[in-house]
Coordinates of N, CA and C in Angstrom, one line a residue:
M22 N -5.7 -8.6 6.2 CA -4.4 -7.9 6.2 C -3.3 -8.8 5.7
L23 N -2.4 -8.2 5.0 CA -1.2 -8.9 4.5 C 0.0 -8.1 4.9
T24 N 1.2 -8.8 4.8 CA 2.4 -8.1 4.9 C 3.1 -8.0 3.5
G25 N 3.9 -7.0 3.4 CA 4.6 -6.7 2.1 C 5.8 -6.0 2.3
Q26 N 6.7 -5.9 1.3 CA 7.9 -5.2 1.4 C 7.9 -4.1 0.3
V27 N 8.1 -2.8 0.7 CA 8.1 -1.7 -0.2 C 9.3 -1.9 -1.2
I28 N 9.0 -1.9 -2.5 CA 10.1 -2.1 -3.5 C 10.3 -0.9 -4.3
G29 N 9.5 0.1 -4.1 CA 9.7 1.4 -4.8 C 8.5 2.3 -4.7
R30 N 8.7 3.5 -5.4 CA 7.6 4.5 -5.4 C 7.0 4.6 -6.8
A31 N 5.8 5.0 -6.9 CA 5.2 5.3 -8.2 C 4.9 6.7 -8.3
T32 N 5.0 7.3 -9.5 CA 4.6 8.6 -9.8 C 3.7 8.6 -11.0
A33 N 2.8 9.6 -11.0 CA 1.8 9.7 -12.1 C 1.7 11.1 -12.6
T34 N 1.7 11.4 -13.9 CA 1.5 12.7 -14.4 C 0.0 13.0 -14.4
A35 N -0.8 12.0 -14.5 CA -2.3 12.1 -14.4 C -2.8 11.0 -13.5
K36 N -3.7 11.3 -12.6 CA -4.2 10.3 -11.7 C -5.6 10.7 -11.3
H37 N -6.4 9.8 -10.7 CA -7.7 10.0 -10.3 C -7.7 11.1 -9.2
P38 N -8.7 12.0 -9.2 CA -8.7 13.1 -8.2 C -8.6 12.6 -6.8
S39 N -9.1 11.5 -6.5 CA -9.1 11.0 -5.1 C -7.7 10.6 -4.6
L40 N -6.8 10.5 -5.5 CA -5.4 10.2 -5.1 C -4.5 11.4 -5.0
A41 N -5.1 12.6 -5.2 CA -4.3 13.8 -5.2 C -3.7 13.9 -3.7
G42 N -2.4 14.2 -3.7 CA -1.7 14.4 -2.4 C -1.3 13.1 -1.7
W43 N -1.6 11.9 -2.3 CA -1.2 10.7 -1.6 C 0.1 10.2 -2.2
R44 N 0.9 9.6 -1.4 CA 2.1 9.0 -1.8 C 1.8 7.6 -2.3
L45 N 2.3 7.2 -3.5 CA 2.0 5.9 -4.1 C 3.3 5.0 -4.0
L46 N 3.1 3.8 -3.5 CA 4.2 2.9 -3.3 C 3.9 1.6 -4.1
L47 N 5.0 0.9 -4.5 CA 4.9 -0.4 -5.0 C 5.3 -1.4 -3.9
V48 N 4.4 -2.3 -3.6 CA 4.7 -3.2 -2.5 C 4.5 -4.6 -2.9
Q49 N 5.6 -5.4 -2.7 CA 5.5 -6.8 -3.0 C 4.9 -7.6 -1.8
T50 N 3.8 -8.2 -2.0 CA 3.2 -9.0 -0.9 C 4.1 -10.2 -0.6
L51 N 4.0 -10.6 0.7 CA 4.9 -11.7 1.2 C 4.0 -12.8 1.8
D52 N 4.6 -14.0 1.7 CA 3.9 -15.1 2.3 C 4.3 -15.3 3.8
I53 N 3.9 -16.3 4.5 CA 4.2 -16.5 5.9 C 5.7 -16.6 6.2
K54 N 6.4 -17.1 5.2 CA 7.9 -17.2 5.4 C 8.7 -16.0 4.9
G55 N 8.0 -15.0 4.4 CA 8.7 -13.8 4.0 C 9.1 -13.8 2.6
N56 N 8.6 -14.8 1.8 CA 9.0 -14.8 0.4 C 7.9 -14.1 -0.5
A57 N 8.3 -13.6 -1.6 CA 7.4 -12.9 -2.5 C 6.2 -13.8 -2.8
D58 N 5.0 -13.2 -2.8 CA 3.8 -14.0 -3.1 C 2.9 -13.1 -4.0
G59 N 2.9 -13.5 -5.3 CA 2.0 -12.8 -6.2 C 2.8 -11.6 -6.8
F60 N 2.0 -10.7 -7.5 CA 2.5 -9.5 -8.1 C 2.5 -8.4 -7.2
P61 N 3.4 -7.4 -7.4 CA 3.4 -6.2 -6.5 C 2.1 -5.4 -6.7
E62 N 1.7 -4.7 -5.6 CA 0.5 -4.0 -5.6 C 0.8 -2.5 -5.5
L63 N -0.1 -1.6 -6.1 CA 0.0 -0.2 -5.9 C -0.7 0.2 -4.7
V64 N -0.1 0.9 -3.8 CA -0.6 1.1 -2.4 C -0.5 2.6 -2.1
I65 N -1.5 3.1 -1.4 CA -1.4 4.5 -0.9 C -0.8 4.4 0.5
D66 N 0.0 5.5 0.8 CA 0.8 5.5 2.0 C 0.6 6.8 2.7
R67 N 0.3 6.8 4.0 CA 0.3 8.0 4.8 C 1.3 7.9 6.0
L68 N 2.0 6.9 6.0 CA 3.0 6.7 7.1 C 4.4 7.1 6.8
G69 N 4.7 7.4 5.5 CA 6.1 7.8 5.2 C 7.0 6.6 5.0
C70 N 6.5 5.4 4.6 CA 7.2 4.2 4.4 C 8.3 4.4 3.3
G71 N 9.4 3.7 3.4 CA 10.4 3.8 2.4 C 10.8 2.4 1.8
K72 N 11.6 2.5 0.8 CA 12.1 1.2 0.2 C 12.7 0.3 1.2
G73 N 12.3 -1.0 1.1 CA 12.8 -2.0 2.0 C 12.0 -2.2 3.3
D74 N 11.1 -1.2 3.6 CA 10.3 -1.4 4.8 C 9.3 -2.6 4.7
I75 N 9.1 -3.3 5.8 CA 8.1 -4.3 5.8 C 6.8 -3.7 6.4
V76 N 5.7 -3.8 5.7 CA 4.5 -3.1 6.1 C 3.3 -4.0 6.2
L77 N 2.3 -3.6 7.0 CA 1.0 -4.2 7.0 C 0.1 -3.5 6.0
L78 N -0.6 -4.3 5.2 CA -1.4 -3.8 4.2 C -2.9 -4.1 4.4
T79 N -3.8 -3.3 4.0 CA -5.2 -3.6 4.0 C -5.8 -3.5 2.6
S80 N -6.7 -4.4 2.3 CA -7.4 -4.3 1.1 C -8.9 -4.1 1.3
D81 N -9.2 -3.6 2.6 CA -10.6 -3.4 3.0 C -11.1 -2.1 2.2
G82 N -11.9 -2.3 1.3 CA -12.4 -1.2 0.4 C -13.0 -0.1 1.2
A83 N -13.8 -0.4 2.2 CA -14.4 0.6 3.1 C -13.4 1.5 3.8
A84 N -12.4 0.8 4.3 CA -11.3 1.6 5.0 C -10.6 2.5 4.1
V85 N -10.2 2.0 2.9 CA -9.5 2.8 1.9 C -10.4 4.0 1.4
R86 N -11.6 3.7 1.2 CA -12.5 4.8 0.7 C -12.7 5.9 1.8
D87 N -12.7 5.4 3.1 CA -12.7 6.4 4.2 C -11.5 7.2 4.3
M88 N -10.3 6.6 4.0 CA -9.0 7.3 4.0 C -9.0 8.4 3.0
V89 N -9.4 8.1 1.8 CA -9.3 9.1 0.7 C -10.5 10.0 0.7
G90 N -11.6 9.7 1.5 CA -12.7 10.6 1.6 C -13.7 10.6 0.5
T91 N -13.8 9.5 -0.3 CA -14.7 9.4 -1.4 C -15.1 7.9 -1.6
N92 N -16.3 7.7 -2.1 CA -16.7 6.4 -2.5 C -16.3 6.0 -3.9
N93 N -15.7 6.9 -4.6 CA -15.4 6.7 -6.0 C -13.9 6.8 -6.2
T94 N -13.1 5.8 -5.8 CA -11.7 5.8 -5.9 C -11.2 4.4 -6.6
P95 N -10.2 4.5 -7.4 CA -9.7 3.2 -8.0 C -8.7 2.5 -7.1
I96 N -8.3 3.1 -6.1 CA -7.3 2.4 -5.2 C -7.9 1.4 -4.3
R97 N -7.2 0.3 -4.1 CA -7.7 -0.8 -3.2 C -6.8 -1.1 -2.0
W98 N -5.6 -0.8 -2.1 CA -4.6 -1.1 -1.0 C -4.1 0.1 -0.3
A99 N -3.8 0.0 1.0 CA -3.2 1.0 1.8 C -2.3 0.5 2.9
T100 N -1.3 1.2 3.3 CA -0.5 0.8 4.4 C -1.2 1.1 5.7
M101 N -1.0 0.2 6.6 CA -1.7 0.3 7.9 C -0.7 0.4 9.1
G102 N 0.5 -0.1 8.8 CA 1.6 -0.1 9.8 C 2.9 -0.5 9.3
V103 N 3.9 -0.3 10.0 CA 5.3 -0.7 9.7 C 5.8 -1.7 10.7
I104 N 6.3 -2.8 10.2 CA 6.8 -3.9 11.1 C 8.2 -3.6 11.5
D105 N 8.5 -3.5 12.8 CA 9.8 -3.4 13.3 C 10.6 -4.7 13.2
R106 N 11.7 -4.7 12.5 CA 12.4 -6.0 12.3 C 13.5 -6.2 13.3
E107 N 13.6 -5.5 14.4 CA 14.6 -5.7 15.4 C 14.3 -6.7 16.4

C-alpha cells in the first residue's frame, strides 16, 4: 500500500470495458514525509474521493481484478481508504 494525494480526475471517450462505470482519478504518490514520489498514477475510485484528498492506494493486481470483476483489465491501482488529516 502507498499513500497519495488526488490531483485531479481523468475522463476517457473510449476505455476498456472493465472500466465502465468507474471513476478515474490522477493520484500523486507520496513518500514518508508527504512529498511527491514518482509520477502520478491513474487510479479507480469507488469511495468518492476528491481533489486534495490523501488516500491509501493498492497495486495488488488480484484485489483490483476482483473489484472490477474480470481477470482482463488494464488498471493496476485502486483507492482503498481516505486518510483523515485532522
